[in-house]
Amino acid sequence: SQTIHQWPATLVQPVGSPLSLECTVEGTSNPNLYWYRQAAGRGLQLLFYSVGIGQISSEVPQNLSASRPQDRQFILSSKKLLLSDSGFYLCAWNPDRLYGYTFGSGTRLTVV
Amino acid sequence: RKEVEQDPGPFNVPEGATVAFNCTYSNSASQSFFWYRQDCRKEPKLLMSVYSSGNEDGRFTAQLNRASQYISLLIRDSKLSDSATYLCVVGDTLSGTYKYIFGTGTRLKVLA
């Protein structure tokens, strides 16, 4: 069966520190992968998506970057965190456009 | 106009009540439609896809009105466990890429 893993579950980081969040998918190959952020009391905002290794599309200009070093691995990074980077970060994959997304369990990031 | 709009609620209903949510979308060419459920501090999970002919899953009924560009979710015989935020999701091809656009959610509280 296909599963999606995301870690860590929670993270508290100081302003200016780096960030690395990892997401992996099992049980499938060449998945479309997505990073979303949900700020407190707000909707999900698409940050990045990837249709293959090394292929990254950015949806909004910001302090974050993404990479896809392996087929089933998607990484969200920042060199220097801002307070505004706080939020709930969700990785998702899309097995078929008719069936919507499956989300990872998310990382709750608090920048202090 | 937002691409996907929902009434944020909260909808406070007693156990056993019937409650309905609507969601409007702006792109008449949208291709797929879903309802997701998100519990507090958890990832969204697919509740049901929405088909043109309408579909039912137990106590939940989803309908699509393409002419008026809205989808609806009806919950019958509400349970305490139905308390959550319900997200409307629309699939569109944007800039040549298939993407899902999320509403900000409607919060439901079922009261004992």
XYZ file of C-alpha atoms in Angstrom:
224
model
C 0.000 0.000 0.000
C 1.032 3.591 -0.504
C 2.006 5.702 2.481
C 3.417 9.155 2.984
C 5.744 10.024 5.830
C 6.604 13.455 7.102
C 8.859 14.555 9.941
C 9.383 16.022 12.410
C 5.895 16.439 13.847
C 6.708 19.627 15.730
C 9.603 22.042 15.569
C 10.506 25.209 17.439
C 13.250 27.194 15.771
C 14.784 30.614 16.434
C 14.597 33.374 13.863
C 17.526 33.186 11.466
C 18.099 29.462 11.887
C 17.964 27.005 8.960
C 15.127 24.596 8.261
C 14.866 21.183 6.657
C 11.604 19.233 6.507
C 11.483 15.872 4.830
C 8.701 13.954 3.150
C 8.871 10.475 1.654
C 6.329 8.358 -0.167
C 6.299 4.572 -0.221
C 4.575 2.130 -2.496
C 4.551 4.173 -5.666
C 6.935 5.600 -8.221
C 7.211 9.031 -9.809
C 4.477 10.610 -7.682
C 3.468 14.250 -7.984
C 4.491 15.795 -4.675
C 3.383 19.030 -3.012
C 4.280 21.244 -0.062
C 1.493 23.267 1.539
C 1.464 25.664 4.457
C -1.488 26.419 6.670
C -1.076 29.530 8.807
C -3.136 29.823 11.979
C -6.798 30.350 11.098
C -6.125 30.373 7.378
C -6.490 28.098 4.394
C -3.898 25.871 2.767
C -1.403 27.682 0.581
C 0.470 25.742 -2.088
C 4.190 26.449 -1.771
C 5.912 24.040 -4.171
C 5.127 21.075 -6.334
C 7.241 18.547 -8.157
C 6.414 16.188 -10.997
C 9.789 14.418 -10.966
C 13.357 14.296 -9.677
C 14.962 17.721 -9.777
C 11.764 19.349 -11.059
C 10.439 21.998 -8.693
C 7.807 24.631 -9.326
C 7.341 27.477 -6.894
C 3.941 28.995 -6.354
C 4.773 32.002 -4.224
C 8.000 33.979 -3.769
C 9.211 33.544 -0.228
C 11.954 32.572 2.137
C 11.665 28.865 1.388
C 13.010 26.442 -1.200
C 12.288 22.843 -2.128
C 14.276 19.998 -3.589
C 13.567 16.526 -4.877
C 16.817 14.576 -4.732
C 15.144 11.174 -5.138
C 11.966 9.941 -6.787
C 10.019 9.577 -3.554
C 11.686 12.249 -1.432
C 10.675 15.892 -1.195
C 12.486 18.372 1.036
C 11.463 21.838 2.170
C 14.269 24.134 3.291
C 15.133 27.588 4.432
C 18.523 29.178 5.041
C 17.173 31.715 7.548
C 13.766 31.440 9.126
C 11.474 34.407 9.653
C 8.713 34.746 12.228
C 6.224 34.685 9.355
C 7.394 31.172 8.419
C 5.507 29.756 11.401
C 2.688 27.443 10.418
C 1.556 23.918 9.748
C 3.499 22.413 6.843
C 1.930 19.585 4.928
C 3.377 17.321 2.286
C 0.937 15.695 -0.107
C 0.901 13.401 -3.078
C -1.687 12.843 -5.729
C -2.159 9.259 -6.948
C -4.778 10.263 -9.493
C -6.438 13.566 -10.179
C -9.817 11.946 -9.615
C -8.955 10.996 -6.053
C -7.490 14.162 -4.594
C -4.527 14.382 -2.301
C -3.227 12.208 0.459
C -1.481 14.308 3.080
C 1.339 13.508 5.436
C 0.717 14.087 9.125
C 2.289 17.543 8.965
C 4.969 19.517 10.768
C 3.941 22.276 13.126
C 6.702 24.899 12.958
C 6.969 27.731 15.433
C 9.617 30.345 14.783
C 10.529 32.258 17.930
C -13.496 36.973 -6.018
C -11.748 34.085 -4.303
C -11.271 30.940 -6.360
C -13.014 28.800 -3.739
C -15.233 30.344 -1.076
C -16.783 28.859 2.030
C -18.682 30.233 4.985
C -16.202 29.895 7.871
C -18.930 29.200 10.441
C -18.913 27.930 13.085
C -22.079 25.976 12.577
C -23.252 24.876 16.022
C -25.838 22.098 15.748
C -27.326 19.611 18.220
C -26.687 15.903 17.903
C -29.037 14.312 15.416
C -29.514 17.473 13.380
C -29.056 17.790 9.638
C -26.560 20.404 8.497
C -25.539 21.583 5.041
C -22.513 23.477 3.801
C -22.073 25.187 0.471
C -18.948 26.122 -1.386
C -18.700 28.297 -4.495
C -15.933 28.224 -7.072
C -14.987 30.794 -9.669
C -13.650 28.749 -12.593
C -16.433 27.265 -14.683
C -13.921 24.866 -16.250
C -12.982 23.237 -12.922
C -12.646 19.524 -13.346
C -12.797 17.785 -9.993
C -14.364 18.451 -6.634
C -13.835 17.104 -3.136
C -14.753 17.533 0.477
C -12.014 17.083 3.057
C -12.310 16.897 6.807
C -9.681 18.429 9.080
C -9.615 17.794 12.801
C -7.923 20.300 15.081
C -4.152 20.298 14.583
C -4.311 17.368 12.177
C -3.836 16.926 8.457
C -6.852 17.131 6.120
C -8.327 13.805 5.110
C -10.447 13.066 2.085
C -14.101 12.744 3.056
C -15.564 12.239 -0.380
C -15.245 13.132 -4.011
C -18.140 15.016 -5.565
C -19.600 13.731 -8.803
C -21.842 15.511 -11.259
C -24.740 13.196 -10.491
C -24.333 13.660 -6.752
C -23.158 10.944 -4.416
C -23.870 9.593 -0.988
C -21.723 7.860 1.613
C -23.714 6.849 4.657
C -24.896 10.010 6.394
C -23.007 12.253 3.968
C -24.346 13.509 0.643
C -22.385 15.655 -1.775
C -23.807 17.494 -4.764
C -22.387 19.540 -7.607
C -24.205 22.330 -9.414
C -22.084 23.311 -12.399
C -24.541 25.919 -13.661
C -24.344 27.867 -10.418
C -20.773 26.817 -9.664
C -21.222 25.451 -6.206
C -20.876 22.192 -4.358
C -22.653 21.171 -1.213
C -22.216 18.741 1.643
C -25.163 17.485 3.661
C -24.652 15.668 6.940
C -27.639 13.844 8.379
C -28.051 12.641 11.967
C -25.002 14.616 13.152
C -22.698 12.917 15.650
C -20.391 14.533 18.179
C -17.524 12.985 16.195
C -18.532 14.999 13.124
C -17.157 18.129 14.823
C -14.337 19.295 12.571
C -13.505 21.756 9.818
C -14.768 20.797 6.361
C -12.660 21.926 3.424
C -13.984 22.347 -0.084
C -11.407 21.507 -2.767
C -11.544 22.161 -6.491
C -9.205 20.728 -9.115
C -8.179 23.021 -11.966
C -5.637 23.053 -14.723
C -3.737 26.259 -14.105
C -0.807 27.342 -16.291
C -0.766 23.883 -17.827
C -0.560 22.072 -14.489
C -3.301 20.294 -12.597
C -3.694 21.775 -9.108
C -6.064 21.631 -6.201
C -7.407 24.813 -4.684
C -8.625 24.732 -1.107
C -11.310 26.761 0.539
C -10.562 28.102 4.004
C -12.993 25.657 5.564
C -16.289 25.598 7.422
C -16.135 24.766 11.089
C -18.792 22.448 12.483
C -19.496 21.914 16.181
C -21.981 19.212 17.094
C -23.329 19.780 20.589
C -24.559 17.158 23.031
